[in-house]
Amino acid sequence: MDHRDVLRSLSGLLVVLFVAMISSTVVSVALPQIVGSLKGSQSQYTWVVTATLLASTASTPIWGRLADLFSKKLLLQIAIGLFVVSSLACGFAQDTGQLIAFRAVQGLGMGALQTLVQVIIAAMISPKERGRYNGYLGGVMAVATVGGPLLGGAITDVSWLGWRWCFFIAVPFTLIGMVLLARTLHLDEVRRADVRIDYAGAVLIAAGVGLLLLWVTFVDHDFGWISWQTGAMVGGSVVLLGAAVAVETRAAQPIVPLHVVKRRDPALAILAGLAVGMAMFGGAVFLGQYFQIGRGHSPTEAGLLTIPMMLGVLLSSTASGRVISKTGKVKPHILTGSVILTLGFLVLSTIDHETSLVAVSLGMFAVGIGVGMSMQNLVLVVQNTVPLSELGAASGAVTFFRSLGGTIGVSVLGAVLANRVTADIASGLAGLGVDTGGGAGSGSTLDLEGMPPAVVEIVRAAYGDGTGHIFLVSAGIAVVGVLATLFLTPVTLRDSVDLAPAAGEGEADGEDGTDGGVRAGEARETRAG
C-alpha cells in the first residue's frame, strides 16, 4: 500500500485503537466513584481492573494466531461488535459483581482491538517505516491516555450523565471506526487450510494466572501465607502453568510460539515488556484513587492532575518514533526509557497524603517519558525478528506478556495497598477508640459520603501514605526491565515487510548479509547474539 492508502486505512485503525485505549483510561479516574457508588471493596476495586486485563491477556495470543489464519479485517469487525455489546453491558451494571463480569468480556474485545490493529499495521508497513507510524500510534495512545481521565472525571462530575456514561461514550466512536475500516481497509488475505487453534493452551494459561492472582488477592487477609489454601492455590497454579508449557511445546500452532520466545532478542524484549507492563499498569491504575481518596480532589481535578504523565508519553513516543524511523536504531531509546521509568517510580515512592503536587507531577512526567520510549518500541524488536507468516503470533506473544505483567502488577500492588490501608485505618480508628474487629478496609472505605469528618481524614491519610509504597515496589520491578534491555542486541531495523523476498534466494542472500530467507535471517540473528 502506498502512503496515501496507508493513511486512509490508518485513520480507521487509529480510531479503533483510540476507543480501546480510552475505554480503560476513561474509567481509571472514575473508578473510586464507581466502586463507591456500587458499595464495592478495595479488593473489588482491584478486580474491576484485573478482570479486564486478565481476559485481554488470555485472549490476546488467540487473536494474534487467528490473524495469521483468517481475514484480519473480518476479525477486527467481530472484535468491534464484541466490544460495543460489552461496553453497553458495563454501563448497565447494578453491582460490582456484574461490573467485574462485564469488564472481563470487555477485556476480550479490548485485547482483540489492540492486537489486531498492530498486526494489520505490520502487514502494511515495513519495520523501519513503521517507526514513523508508531509515532502516530503513540500520539493516539497519548491523547486517549490524557483525554480519558479528563473525560471520565468530567462525565462523573456531571449530574445528568454520571459514571455509567464512561462506558456508553465508547460506543459511537467504535461504530465510526467500523464504518471507516469497512470503506478504506483492503488487505491481500491468504487463507490457510491447516487451521488449528490452541484452545487448551489458552484455557490453561488463563486458569493458571487467574488462580495465582486470586491467591494474591486473598492471602494474608482471608487466610495465612502458610495455610492449606495457599498450598492448594499456588500448587494448582504451578500445575496448570506447567501443563500449559507442555501443551505449548507439542501444539502445532501454539498460542505462545516457544520457538520465537526462546530466541535471545524476543525473549529479552518480552521480559522487559513484562516488567514495564507490570510497573506501569500496576502503578498508574492507583493514581486516580490517590488523588481522589488520598488527597480529596474531585474526579475532574484528578483527571487534570494526571496530565503530566500523559504529556510525557505523548512527547517521548512521538519523538522516539521519528528518530527510530530515520536511524533504524531502537535499543538506545528502550534503554533510556527504562531508566527514566525507574527513576520516575523512585520519585513517586516518596509521596504521601501531604506531598507537594509539583513533586508528584515530576515523578509522573518521568514515568510517562519512560513508558513512551520503551513500551511500543519493544514490539518493534520482536516484529523485526520474525517473518510475515509469524507476525500475528509474535505480536500477540509480546502483547500477551506485557498485558500479563500489567495484570500481575495491578493484582499484586492492589493487594499490597489493601493490606497497608487496612492496617493504617484500623490503627487510626483505634486511636479514636473505635474497635473495627478486623473489618477496616472493607467496602465502606471507598464510600466516604456519610462518614464522620474524623474518620474521613483517617481514610484519606491511609490511602495517601499507602500509595507511595506500591510505587516503590513498581520501581523494583522496573529495574528488571532495565537489566533485560541492557542485553538486547543493538540491531538495525530492516526495510522490508517480510524477512525474505523468496525462499530460493534466502540462502544466497544470507551469505552477503542482506535480507535473506527465514533460515538465513535466523542464522544472522544467532550470530549477532
Short mmCIF file of C-alpha atoms in Angstrom, two decimals:
data_model
loop_
_atom_site.label_atom_id
_atom_site.label_comp_id
_atom_site.label_asym_id
_atom_site.label_seq_id
_atom_site.Cartn_x
_atom_site.Cartn_y
_atom_site.Cartn_z
CA MET A 1 0.00 0.00 0.00
CA ASP A 2 1.28 3.50 -0.87
CA HIS A 3 1.44 6.31 1.66
CA ARG A 4 -1.99 7.72 0.78
CA ASP A 5 -3.73 4.35 1.08
CA VAL A 6 -1.92 3.65 4.33
CA LEU A 7 -3.06 6.95 5.83
CA ARG A 8 -6.68 6.35 4.80
CA SER A 9 -6.73 2.91 6.43
CA LEU A 10 -4.68 4.15 9.35
CA SER A 11 -7.36 6.71 10.18
CA GLY A 12 -9.87 3.95 10.91
CA LEU A 13 -7.31 1.84 12.75
CA LEU A 14 -6.34 4.76 14.96
CA VAL A 15 -9.98 5.44 15.82
CA VAL A 16 -10.38 1.81 16.90
CA LEU A 17 -7.14 1.90 18.91
CA PHE A 18 -8.25 5.16 20.49
CA VAL A 19 -11.51 3.57 21.60
CA ALA A 20 -9.74 0.53 23.06
CA MET A 21 -7.29 2.73 24.96
CA ILE A 22 -9.83 5.25 26.20
CA SER A 23 -12.13 2.50 27.48
CA SER A 24 -9.51 1.84 30.17
CA THR A 25 -8.35 5.38 30.88
CA VAL A 26 -11.83 6.91 30.98
CA VAL A 27 -12.67 4.57 33.86
CA SER A 28 -9.39 4.99 35.78
CA VAL A 29 -10.28 8.31 37.40
CA ALA A 30 -13.97 7.49 37.77
CA LEU A 31 -13.31 4.09 39.38
CA PRO A 32 -13.33 5.33 43.00
CA GLN A 33 -16.75 6.87 42.36
CA ILE A 34 -17.98 3.77 40.51
CA VAL A 35 -16.92 1.28 43.19
CA GLY A 36 -18.09 3.57 45.97
CA SER A 37 -21.50 4.01 44.30
CA LEU A 38 -21.86 0.23 43.93
CA LYS A 39 -20.71 -0.29 47.56
CA GLY A 40 -17.65 -2.25 46.49
CA SER A 41 -14.48 -3.03 48.45
CA GLN A 42 -10.81 -2.31 47.78
CA SER A 43 -10.32 -5.88 46.54
CA GLN A 44 -13.25 -5.45 44.15
CA TYR A 45 -11.76 -2.14 43.03
CA THR A 46 -8.64 -4.03 42.02
CA TRP A 47 -10.60 -6.80 40.30
CA VAL A 48 -12.59 -4.38 38.15
CA VAL A 49 -9.23 -3.67 36.51
CA THR A 50 -7.71 -7.14 36.90
CA ALA A 51 -10.67 -8.92 35.26
CA THR A 52 -10.30 -6.75 32.16
CA LEU A 53 -6.55 -7.24 31.94
CA LEU A 54 -6.75 -10.98 32.59
CA ALA A 55 -9.37 -11.55 29.88
CA SER A 56 -7.40 -9.36 27.49
CA THR A 57 -4.18 -11.19 28.34
CA ALA A 58 -5.62 -14.67 27.87
CA SER A 59 -7.30 -13.82 24.57
CA THR A 60 -4.55 -11.71 23.00
CA PRO A 61 -2.47 -14.66 21.71
CA ILE A 62 -5.60 -16.26 20.29
CA TRP A 63 -6.43 -13.13 18.33
CA GLY A 64 -2.83 -12.94 17.14
CA ARG A 65 -2.93 -16.55 15.95
CA LEU A 66 -6.33 -16.09 14.33
CA ALA A 67 -4.89 -13.12 12.44
CA ASP A 68 -2.34 -15.49 10.88
CA LEU A 69 -5.09 -17.89 9.81
CA PHE A 70 -8.17 -15.86 8.90
CA SER A 71 -9.17 -12.49 7.42
CA LYS A 72 -7.70 -9.75 9.61
CA LYS A 73 -10.43 -7.32 8.57
CA LEU A 74 -13.24 -9.74 9.48
CA LEU A 75 -11.66 -10.48 12.84
CA LEU A 76 -11.40 -6.77 13.55
CA GLN A 77 -15.08 -6.28 12.75
CA ILE A 78 -16.03 -9.16 15.07
CA ALA A 79 -13.91 -7.65 17.84
CA ILE A 80 -15.60 -4.27 17.39
CA GLY A 81 -19.04 -5.87 17.76
CA LEU A 82 -17.97 -7.71 20.93
CA PHE A 83 -16.56 -4.52 22.38
CA VAL A 84 -19.72 -2.49 21.71
CA VAL A 85 -22.02 -5.04 23.36
CA SER A 86 -19.80 -5.44 26.44
CA SER A 87 -19.42 -1.66 26.85
CA LEU A 88 -23.20 -1.26 26.96
CA ALA A 89 -23.44 -4.10 29.50
CA CYS A 90 -20.85 -2.43 31.76
CA GLY A 91 -22.85 0.77 31.69
CA PHE A 92 -25.97 -1.02 32.93
CA ALA A 93 -24.23 -2.99 35.73
CA GLN A 94 -26.10 -2.94 39.06
CA ASP A 95 -23.38 -4.16 41.42
CA THR A 96 -19.64 -4.73 41.44
CA GLY A 97 -20.01 -8.45 40.69
CA GLN A 98 -21.84 -7.69 37.46
CA LEU A 99 -19.38 -4.95 36.58
CA ILE A 100 -16.40 -7.27 37.05
CA ALA A 101 -18.03 -9.93 34.86
CA PHE A 102 -18.92 -7.48 32.08
CA ARG A 103 -15.46 -5.90 32.25
CA ALA A 104 -13.98 -9.35 31.67
CA VAL A 105 -15.99 -9.64 28.46
CA GLN A 106 -14.95 -6.12 27.51
CA GLY A 107 -11.35 -7.22 28.04
CA LEU A 108 -11.79 -9.81 25.29
CA GLY A 109 -12.73 -7.06 22.86
CA MET A 110 -10.00 -4.71 24.05
CA GLY A 111 -7.32 -7.37 23.66
CA ALA A 112 -8.55 -8.12 20.15
CA LEU A 113 -8.62 -4.50 19.06
CA GLN A 114 -5.15 -3.65 20.36
CA THR A 115 -3.57 -6.80 18.90
CA LEU A 116 -5.29 -6.72 15.52
CA VAL A 117 -4.50 -3.04 14.95
CA GLN A 118 -0.79 -3.75 15.45
CA VAL A 119 -0.92 -6.85 13.25
CA ILE A 120 -2.69 -5.04 10.41
CA ILE A 121 -0.28 -2.12 10.53
CA ALA A 122 2.65 -4.53 10.48
CA ALA A 123 1.16 -6.27 7.44
CA MET A 124 1.05 -2.97 5.55
CA ILE A 125 4.31 -1.26 6.54
CA SER A 126 7.96 -2.34 6.82
CA PRO A 127 9.57 -2.33 10.30
CA LYS A 128 11.80 0.67 9.58
CA GLU A 129 8.97 2.79 8.18
CA ARG A 130 6.78 1.55 11.00
CA GLY A 131 8.80 3.72 13.36
CA ARG A 132 7.22 6.81 11.83
CA TYR A 133 3.73 5.36 12.01
CA ASN A 134 4.38 4.19 15.55
CA GLY A 135 4.74 7.89 16.30
CA TYR A 136 1.13 8.30 15.19
CA LEU A 137 0.18 5.31 17.32
CA GLY A 138 1.97 6.79 20.29
CA GLY A 139 0.23 10.11 19.74
CA VAL A 140 -3.21 8.49 19.64
CA MET A 141 -2.39 6.42 22.72
CA ALA A 142 -1.24 9.57 24.48
CA VAL A 143 -4.37 11.52 23.53
CA ALA A 144 -6.53 8.63 24.73
CA THR A 145 -4.49 8.39 27.90
CA VAL A 146 -4.59 12.15 28.54
CA GLY A 147 -8.16 12.70 27.40
CA GLY A 148 -9.54 9.57 29.03
CA PRO A 149 -9.08 10.61 32.67
CA LEU A 150 -10.22 14.15 31.90
CA LEU A 151 -13.29 12.90 30.07
CA GLY A 152 -14.05 10.31 32.73
CA GLY A 153 -13.73 12.86 35.51
CA ALA A 154 -15.92 15.39 33.71
CA ILE A 155 -18.59 12.79 32.90
CA THR A 156 -18.65 11.57 36.50
CA ASP A 157 -18.99 15.10 37.88
CA VAL A 158 -21.92 15.99 35.57
CA SER A 159 -25.07 15.08 37.49
CA TRP A 160 -27.23 14.38 34.42
CA LEU A 161 -24.62 12.00 32.97
CA GLY A 162 -22.90 10.09 35.77
CA TRP A 163 -20.26 7.37 35.73
CA ARG A 164 -22.31 4.99 33.54
CA TRP A 165 -21.59 7.20 30.55
CA CYS A 166 -17.90 6.39 30.99
CA PHE A 167 -18.82 3.10 29.31
CA PHE A 168 -21.51 4.36 26.94
CA ILE A 169 -19.25 7.05 25.45
CA ALA A 170 -17.07 4.49 23.64
CA VAL A 171 -19.94 3.11 21.54
CA PRO A 172 -20.36 5.90 18.94
CA PHE A 173 -16.60 6.20 18.40
CA THR A 174 -16.37 2.45 17.87
CA LEU A 175 -19.13 2.49 15.27
CA ILE A 176 -17.40 5.37 13.43
CA GLY A 177 -14.19 3.33 13.33
CA MET A 178 -16.09 0.32 11.94
CA VAL A 179 -17.52 2.41 9.08
CA LEU A 180 -14.11 3.89 8.23
CA LEU A 181 -12.44 0.48 8.12
CA ALA A 182 -15.22 -1.06 6.06
CA ARG A 183 -14.60 1.56 3.37
CA THR A 184 -10.83 2.01 3.44
CA LEU A 185 -9.10 -1.17 4.66
CA HIS A 186 -8.18 -3.55 1.81
CA LEU A 187 -5.65 -6.29 2.53
CA ASP A 188 -4.47 -9.22 0.43
CA GLU A 189 -5.68 -12.04 2.63
CA VAL A 190 -4.18 -15.53 2.32
CA ARG A 191 -6.46 -18.21 3.74
CA ARG A 192 -4.70 -21.25 5.18
CA ALA A 193 -6.27 -24.69 5.21
CA ASP A 194 -4.34 -26.03 8.24
CA VAL A 195 -6.30 -24.03 10.81
CA ARG A 196 -5.58 -25.16 14.37
CA ILE A 197 -6.28 -23.00 17.39
CA ASP A 198 -4.64 -23.97 20.67
CA TYR A 199 -7.66 -23.56 22.92
CA ALA A 200 -6.21 -25.91 25.54
CA GLY A 201 -3.13 -23.74 25.93
CA ALA A 202 -5.20 -20.57 26.26
CA VAL A 203 -7.50 -22.10 28.90
CA LEU A 204 -4.60 -23.50 30.93
CA ILE A 205 -2.71 -20.18 30.85
CA ALA A 206 -5.79 -18.18 31.86
CA ALA A 207 -6.68 -20.64 34.63
CA GLY A 208 -3.14 -20.77 35.99
CA VAL A 209 -2.68 -17.00 36.04
CA GLY A 210 -6.20 -16.38 37.35
CA LEU A 211 -5.76 -18.81 40.25
CA LEU A 212 -2.44 -17.20 41.16
CA LEU A 213 -3.98 -13.72 41.14
CA LEU A 214 -6.87 -14.89 43.31
CA TRP A 215 -4.30 -16.15 45.82
CA VAL A 216 -2.52 -12.77 45.74
CA THR A 217 -5.84 -11.02 46.40
CA PHE A 218 -6.89 -13.07 49.42
CA VAL A 219 -3.61 -14.14 51.08
CA ASP A 220 -2.74 -12.50 54.41
CA HIS A 221 -6.35 -11.28 54.67
CA ASP A 222 -8.70 -14.24 54.41
CA PHE A 223 -6.03 -16.87 55.12
CA GLY A 224 -2.35 -17.00 56.02
CA TRP A 225 0.75 -17.23 53.85
CA ILE A 226 1.33 -20.73 55.23
CA SER A 227 -2.03 -22.47 55.03
CA TRP A 228 -3.76 -25.23 53.11
CA GLN A 229 -5.47 -22.60 50.95
CA THR A 230 -2.10 -21.17 49.94
CA GLY A 231 -0.76 -24.61 49.16
CA ALA A 232 -3.80 -25.52 47.08
CA MET A 233 -3.93 -22.29 45.10
CA VAL A 234 -0.20 -21.85 44.48
CA GLY A 235 0.30 -25.56 43.83
CA GLY A 236 -2.69 -25.64 41.49
CA SER A 237 -1.36 -22.62 39.61
CA VAL A 238 2.05 -24.24 39.18
CA VAL A 239 0.45 -27.44 37.88
CA LEU A 240 -1.78 -25.55 35.43
CA LEU A 241 1.04 -23.37 34.10
CA GLY A 242 3.32 -26.41 33.83
CA ALA A 243 0.64 -28.20 31.83
CA ALA A 244 0.33 -25.08 29.64
CA VAL A 245 4.04 -25.21 28.84
CA ALA A 246 3.77 -28.91 27.96
CA VAL A 247 0.79 -28.22 25.68
CA GLU A 248 2.53 -25.29 24.01
CA THR A 249 5.60 -27.45 23.35
CA ARG A 250 3.57 -30.06 21.48
CA ALA A 251 0.94 -27.84 19.80
CA ALA A 252 1.23 -27.48 16.03
CA GLN A 253 0.18 -23.84 16.23
CA PRO A 254 0.71 -22.78 19.85
CA ILE A 255 -0.82 -19.73 21.47
CA VAL A 256 2.63 -18.65 22.63
CA PRO A 257 5.16 -19.68 19.95
CA LEU A 258 8.02 -21.04 22.07
CA HIS A 259 10.44 -21.05 19.10
CA VAL A 260 10.01 -17.26 18.96
CA VAL A 261 10.09 -16.74 22.72
CA LYS A 262 13.31 -18.78 23.10
CA ARG A 263 15.31 -16.52 20.77
CA ARG A 264 17.55 -14.08 22.56
CA ASP A 265 16.17 -10.70 21.47
CA PRO A 266 12.48 -11.65 21.57
CA ALA A 267 12.99 -13.26 24.99
CA LEU A 268 14.70 -10.16 26.37
CA ALA A 269 12.14 -7.83 24.79
CA ILE A 270 9.31 -9.89 26.28
CA LEU A 271 10.98 -9.88 29.72
CA ALA A 272 11.43 -6.11 29.53
CA GLY A 273 7.83 -5.69 28.36
CA LEU A 274 6.63 -7.90 31.22
CA ALA A 275 8.45 -5.70 33.75
CA VAL A 276 7.42 -2.42 32.14
CA GLY A 277 3.79 -3.53 31.86
CA MET A 278 3.73 -4.74 35.45
CA ALA A 279 5.19 -1.50 36.77
CA MET A 280 3.28 0.88 34.51
CA PHE A 281 -0.21 -0.67 34.65
CA GLY A 282 0.11 -1.55 38.31
CA GLY A 283 1.29 1.90 39.33
CA ALA A 284 -0.86 4.09 37.10
CA VAL A 285 -4.14 2.38 37.99
CA PHE A 286 -3.97 3.72 41.53
CA LEU A 287 -3.13 7.37 40.73
CA GLY A 288 -6.78 8.32 40.32
CA GLN A 289 -7.55 6.74 43.67
CA TYR A 290 -4.62 8.57 45.26
CA PHE A 291 -5.77 11.99 44.05
CA GLN A 292 -9.43 11.47 44.98
CA ILE A 293 -9.37 9.45 48.19
CA GLY A 294 -5.85 10.28 49.39
CA ARG A 295 -5.89 13.99 48.50
CA GLY A 296 -9.62 14.81 48.39
CA HIS A 297 -9.84 16.04 44.78
CA SER A 298 -12.87 15.65 42.53
CA PRO A 299 -12.80 13.24 39.55
CA THR A 300 -12.30 16.14 37.12
CA GLU A 301 -9.42 17.54 39.17
CA ALA A 302 -7.89 14.06 39.43
CA GLY A 303 -8.02 13.79 35.64
CA LEU A 304 -6.26 17.13 35.26
CA LEU A 305 -3.59 16.11 37.74
CA THR A 306 -2.65 13.06 35.63
CA ILE A 307 -1.78 15.23 32.59
CA PRO A 308 2.00 15.35 33.30
CA MET A 309 2.31 11.57 32.89
CA MET A 310 0.27 11.53 29.69
CA LEU A 311 2.19 14.50 28.31
CA GLY A 312 5.41 12.59 28.87
CA VAL A 313 4.01 9.62 26.91
CA LEU A 314 2.92 11.89 24.03
CA LEU A 315 6.22 13.72 23.69
CA SER A 316 8.56 10.76 24.10
CA SER A 317 6.65 8.28 21.92
CA THR A 318 6.32 10.74 19.03
CA ALA A 319 9.92 11.94 19.19
CA SER A 320 11.48 8.49 19.60
CA GLY A 321 9.31 7.07 16.81
CA ARG A 322 10.58 9.64 14.30
CA VAL A 323 14.22 9.20 15.32
CA ILE A 324 13.96 5.41 15.07
CA SER A 325 12.40 5.71 11.61
CA LYS A 326 15.43 7.73 10.46
CA THR A 327 18.20 5.71 12.11
CA GLY A 328 16.72 2.22 12.47
CA LYS A 329 18.31 2.05 15.94
CA VAL A 330 15.86 1.10 18.67
CA LYS A 331 17.87 -0.17 21.66
CA PRO A 332 19.12 3.25 22.91
CA HIS A 333 15.55 4.53 23.13
CA ILE A 334 14.29 1.49 25.02
CA LEU A 335 17.21 1.55 27.46
CA THR A 336 16.87 5.27 28.13
CA GLY A 337 13.13 4.92 28.60
CA SER A 338 13.52 2.02 31.05
CA VAL A 339 15.98 4.01 33.19
CA ILE A 340 13.76 7.10 33.22
CA LEU A 341 10.75 4.95 34.12
CA THR A 342 12.60 3.53 37.11
CA LEU A 343 13.67 6.99 38.28
CA GLY A 344 10.10 8.25 37.96
CA PHE A 345 8.80 5.46 40.16
CA LEU A 346 11.51 6.18 42.72
CA VAL A 347 10.30 9.79 42.92
CA LEU A 348 6.69 8.65 43.32
CA SER A 349 7.70 6.19 46.05
CA THR A 350 8.34 9.18 48.36
CA ILE A 351 4.79 10.60 48.19
CA ASP A 352 2.23 10.64 50.99
CA HIS A 353 -1.05 12.48 51.63
CA GLU A 354 0.76 15.82 52.10
CA THR A 355 3.42 15.69 49.33
CA SER A 356 3.68 18.74 47.06
CA LEU A 357 1.76 18.22 43.83
CA VAL A 358 4.77 19.62 41.96
CA ALA A 359 6.90 16.69 43.13
CA VAL A 360 4.14 14.25 42.24
CA SER A 361 3.85 15.82 38.76
CA LEU A 362 7.60 15.50 38.14
CA GLY A 363 7.51 11.83 39.04
CA MET A 364 4.52 11.21 36.78
CA PHE A 365 6.17 13.08 33.89
CA ALA A 366 9.26 10.88 34.17
CA VAL A 367 7.10 7.74 34.22
CA GLY A 368 5.30 8.96 31.10
CA ILE A 369 8.56 9.57 29.25
CA GLY A 370 9.82 6.12 30.17
CA VAL A 371 6.64 4.40 29.01
CA GLY A 372 6.55 6.32 25.72
CA MET A 373 10.14 5.47 24.85
CA SER A 374 10.09 1.80 25.78
CA MET A 375 6.72 0.09 25.59
CA GLN A 376 5.78 0.31 21.90
CA ASN A 377 9.38 0.03 20.73
CA LEU A 378 9.70 -3.36 22.43
CA VAL A 379 7.07 -4.63 19.99
CA LEU A 380 9.28 -3.44 17.12
CA VAL A 381 12.19 -5.52 18.42
CA VAL A 382 10.12 -8.71 18.28
CA GLN A 383 8.46 -7.91 14.94
CA ASN A 384 11.87 -7.28 13.38
CA THR A 385 12.98 -10.88 14.06
CA VAL A 386 10.09 -12.87 12.55
CA PRO A 387 8.79 -13.49 9.02
CA LEU A 388 5.43 -12.11 7.89
CA SER A 389 3.79 -15.53 8.35
CA GLU A 390 4.55 -15.42 12.10
CA LEU A 391 3.86 -11.73 12.59
CA GLY A 392 0.49 -12.19 14.28
CA ALA A 393 1.72 -14.82 16.70
CA ALA A 394 4.85 -12.82 17.57
CA SER A 395 2.93 -9.56 18.07
CA GLY A 396 0.37 -11.44 20.13
CA ALA A 397 3.13 -13.00 22.25
CA VAL A 398 4.78 -9.71 23.20
CA THR A 399 1.41 -8.06 23.87
CA PHE A 400 0.41 -11.13 25.89
CA PHE A 401 3.38 -10.91 28.22
CA ARG A 402 3.08 -7.14 28.55
CA SER A 403 -0.59 -7.49 29.49
CA LEU A 404 0.28 -10.38 31.79
CA GLY A 405 2.75 -8.13 33.54
CA GLY A 406 0.08 -5.45 33.89
CA THR A 407 -2.41 -7.96 35.24
CA ILE A 408 0.02 -9.28 37.82
CA GLY A 409 1.13 -5.75 38.67
CA VAL A 410 -2.41 -4.49 39.33
CA SER A 411 -3.26 -7.53 41.43
CA VAL A 412 -0.04 -7.57 43.46
CA LEU A 413 0.09 -3.82 44.06
CA GLY A 414 -3.63 -3.76 44.82
CA ALA A 415 -3.14 -6.45 47.44
CA VAL A 416 -0.20 -4.54 48.93
CA LEU A 417 -2.23 -1.34 49.06
CA ALA A 418 -5.31 -3.07 50.52
CA ASN A 419 -3.30 -4.67 53.33
CA ARG A 420 -1.47 -1.43 54.11
CA VAL A 421 -4.67 0.63 54.08
CA THR A 422 -6.47 -1.91 56.25
CA ALA A 423 -3.73 -1.76 58.88
CA ASP A 424 -3.47 2.05 58.84
CA ILE A 425 -7.23 2.58 59.08
CA ALA A 426 -7.52 0.07 61.91
CA SER A 427 -4.69 1.83 63.74
CA GLY A 428 -6.23 5.26 63.19
CA LEU A 429 -9.67 4.17 64.33
CA ALA A 430 -8.17 2.50 67.38
CA GLY A 431 -6.71 5.88 68.26
CA LEU A 432 -10.26 7.26 68.25
CA GLY A 433 -11.38 4.43 70.49
CA VAL A 434 -13.21 2.56 67.70
CA ASP A 435 -12.85 -1.23 67.58
CA THR A 436 -13.06 -2.33 63.92
CA GLY A 437 -12.92 -6.04 64.68
CA GLY A 438 -10.55 -6.51 61.75
CA GLY A 439 -13.06 -5.04 59.32
CA ALA A 440 -11.19 -1.92 58.37
CA GLY A 441 -10.58 -1.56 54.74
CA SER A 442 -13.85 -3.18 53.73
CA GLY A 443 -16.35 -1.79 51.28
CA SER A 444 -17.14 1.34 53.35
CA THR A 445 -13.60 2.76 52.95
CA LEU A 446 -14.31 3.67 49.31
CA ASP A 447 -17.64 5.35 50.05
CA LEU A 448 -16.65 8.46 52.00
CA GLU A 449 -20.09 10.06 51.94
CA GLY A 450 -21.77 9.85 55.29
CA MET A 451 -18.55 9.17 57.23
CA PRO A 452 -17.72 11.39 60.21
CA PRO A 453 -15.04 14.00 59.32
CA ALA A 454 -12.51 12.42 61.68
CA VAL A 455 -12.90 9.02 60.02
CA VAL A 456 -12.65 10.58 56.55
CA GLU A 457 -9.30 12.10 57.50
CA ILE A 458 -8.01 8.71 58.68
CA VAL A 459 -9.08 7.02 55.44
CA ARG A 460 -7.54 9.78 53.30
CA ALA A 461 -4.24 9.59 55.17
CA ALA A 462 -4.18 5.79 54.85
CA TYR A 463 -4.66 5.85 51.07
CA GLY A 464 -2.33 8.80 50.56
CA ASP A 465 0.50 7.24 52.56
CA GLY A 466 -0.02 3.71 51.25
CA THR A 467 0.29 4.72 47.57
CA GLY A 468 3.97 5.58 47.96
CA HIS A 469 4.73 2.01 48.99
CA ILE A 470 3.25 0.50 45.83
CA PHE A 471 5.35 2.82 43.68
CA LEU A 472 8.46 1.64 45.50
CA VAL A 473 7.51 -1.92 44.51
CA SER A 474 6.95 -0.65 40.94
CA ALA A 475 10.46 0.81 40.88
CA GLY A 476 11.94 -2.54 41.88
CA ILE A 477 10.01 -4.25 39.09
CA ALA A 478 11.13 -1.63 36.55
CA VAL A 479 14.77 -2.41 37.37
CA VAL A 480 14.22 -5.87 35.86
CA GLY A 481 13.22 -4.17 32.61
CA VAL A 482 16.42 -2.12 32.63
CA LEU A 483 18.56 -5.24 33.08
CA ALA A 484 16.75 -7.07 30.27
CA THR A 485 17.16 -4.11 27.91
CA LEU A 486 20.90 -3.92 28.58
CA PHE A 487 21.41 -7.32 26.95
CA LEU A 488 19.39 -6.63 23.79
CA THR A 489 21.40 -6.92 20.56
CA PRO A 490 21.90 -3.45 19.01
CA VAL A 491 20.42 -4.37 15.62
CA THR A 492 19.16 -2.10 12.82
CA LEU A 493 15.52 -2.47 11.82
CA ARG A 494 15.01 -3.97 8.35
CA ASP A 495 13.40 -2.07 5.45
CA SER A 496 11.24 -4.93 4.09
CA VAL A 497 7.85 -6.06 5.41
CA ASP A 498 8.95 -9.73 5.32
CA LEU A 499 12.28 -11.32 6.19
CA ALA A 500 12.80 -12.66 2.68
CA PRO A 501 11.58 -11.90 -0.87
CA ALA A 502 11.77 -15.55 -1.97
CA ALA A 503 12.65 -18.90 -0.47
CA GLY A 504 15.17 -19.70 -3.19
CA GLU A 505 17.15 -16.55 -2.56
CA GLY A 506 17.33 -16.89 1.19
CA GLU A 507 20.49 -18.97 1.39
CA ALA A 508 22.40 -16.88 -1.10
CA ASP A 509 21.27 -13.60 0.40
CA GLY A 510 22.21 -14.80 3.83
CA GLU A 511 25.85 -15.15 2.75
CA ASP A 512 26.36 -11.50 1.90
CA GLY A 513 24.45 -10.07 4.86
CA THR A 514 21.42 -8.71 3.02
CA ASP A 515 17.83 -9.63 3.94
CA GLY A 516 17.54 -13.31 3.22
CA GLY A 517 15.07 -16.09 3.94
CA VAL A 518 13.73 -17.01 7.30
CA ARG A 519 16.51 -19.53 7.81
CA ALA A 520 19.19 -17.01 6.84
CA GLY A 521 17.57 -14.32 8.98
CA GLU A 522 17.55 -16.61 12.00
CA ALA A 523 21.17 -17.57 11.36
CA ARG A 524 22.22 -13.93 11.26
CA GLU A 525 20.31 -13.32 14.46
CA THR A 526 22.09 -16.22 16.13
CA ARG A 527 25.49 -14.93 15.04
CA ALA A 528 24.58 -11.41 16.21
CA GLY A 529 23.55 -12.84 19.57
#
